[in-house]
Amino acid sequence: MILKFDHISFSCEKQQVQSLPLTAGYELQFREMSLRNLGCKEAFFQKPHTDHDIYMYERKGALPIEITAYDSCFSGVSSMDMENDSILIYSPDPAETADFFMLLGLKSERLDKTAFVLKGSFILGGSITLRILQSDMAGWKLDKAGWSSLGFLSGDSQKELRRMHDAGYEVTDAEELIVNQKAMNIGFCKGPFGEIIEIISLKRSGLK
């Protein structure tokens, strides 16, 4: 079960972090430097990366942002954006992409021929709004500069990944990583057009 929307990720090169304007009004919650890259991430890179830095930012009433910094990123047309605390996702087939996200507990609030609006509220609080728009710009990689993935907290990441696999989506196994002094199991799921979802569960009590 999905318990919480954890973050939206923004990828950039390490030397660019301090110049990013997107965290204005946000407070840095923690950072991790030279964090090893999990093997399960390799399929979501354009090129191999040994490690990365992460910076977690939060602002009351706003979506949490994780800046993920690599030694290098490549440029390309973005398949995701943010607008007034809504997440915009561009898809060749909004209906297929909507079906994928609805498996994570989001509900369809409005739709027409070219767009879906999905909303989700979760047990541990927080909510998100996705606007899925018709576009041929789909192209997702974790080391592509810009908004790159969405992270969700689950009670059991491996079980959640199996459920997504049974629904027909490509998934990885969950692997252990310690982030901000918390042991986590982290895995990834790929949507119908490459949309990247990170599924996280904590190995210790004390969800927050």
GROMACS .gro file of N, CA, C and O in nm, residues 182 202-207:
model
   28
  182LYS      N    1   1.856   0.650   0.787
  182LYS     CA    2   1.743   0.557   0.786
  182LYS      C    3   1.769   0.447   0.685
  182LYS      O    4   1.806   0.475   0.570
  202LEU      N    5   1.065   0.194   0.461
  202LEU     CA    6   1.162   0.203   0.568
  202LEU      C    7   1.179   0.068   0.636
  202LEU      O    8   1.081  -0.005   0.657
  203LYS      N    9   1.301   0.035   0.672
  203LYS     CA   10   1.329  -0.093   0.737
  203LYS      C   11   1.317  -0.084   0.888
  203LYS      O   12   1.318  -0.185   0.957
  204ARG      N   13   1.305   0.039   0.940
  204ARG     CA   14   1.289   0.057   1.084
  204ARG      C   15   1.156   0.128   1.110
  204ARG      O   16   1.101   0.192   1.022
  205SER      N   17   1.108   0.119   1.232
  205SER     CA   18   0.988   0.192   1.269
  205SER      C   19   1.019   0.340   1.274
  205SER      O   20   1.134   0.381   1.276
  206GLY      N   21   0.916   0.420   1.276
  206GLY     CA   22   0.936   0.564   1.288
  206GLY      C   23   0.909   0.637   1.159
  206GLY      O   24   0.983   0.728   1.124
  207LEU      N   25   0.806   0.598   1.085
  207LEU     CA   26   0.768   0.670   0.965
  207LEU      C   27   0.734   0.814   1.000
  207LEU      O   28   0.673   0.841   1.102
   0.00000   0.00000   0.00000
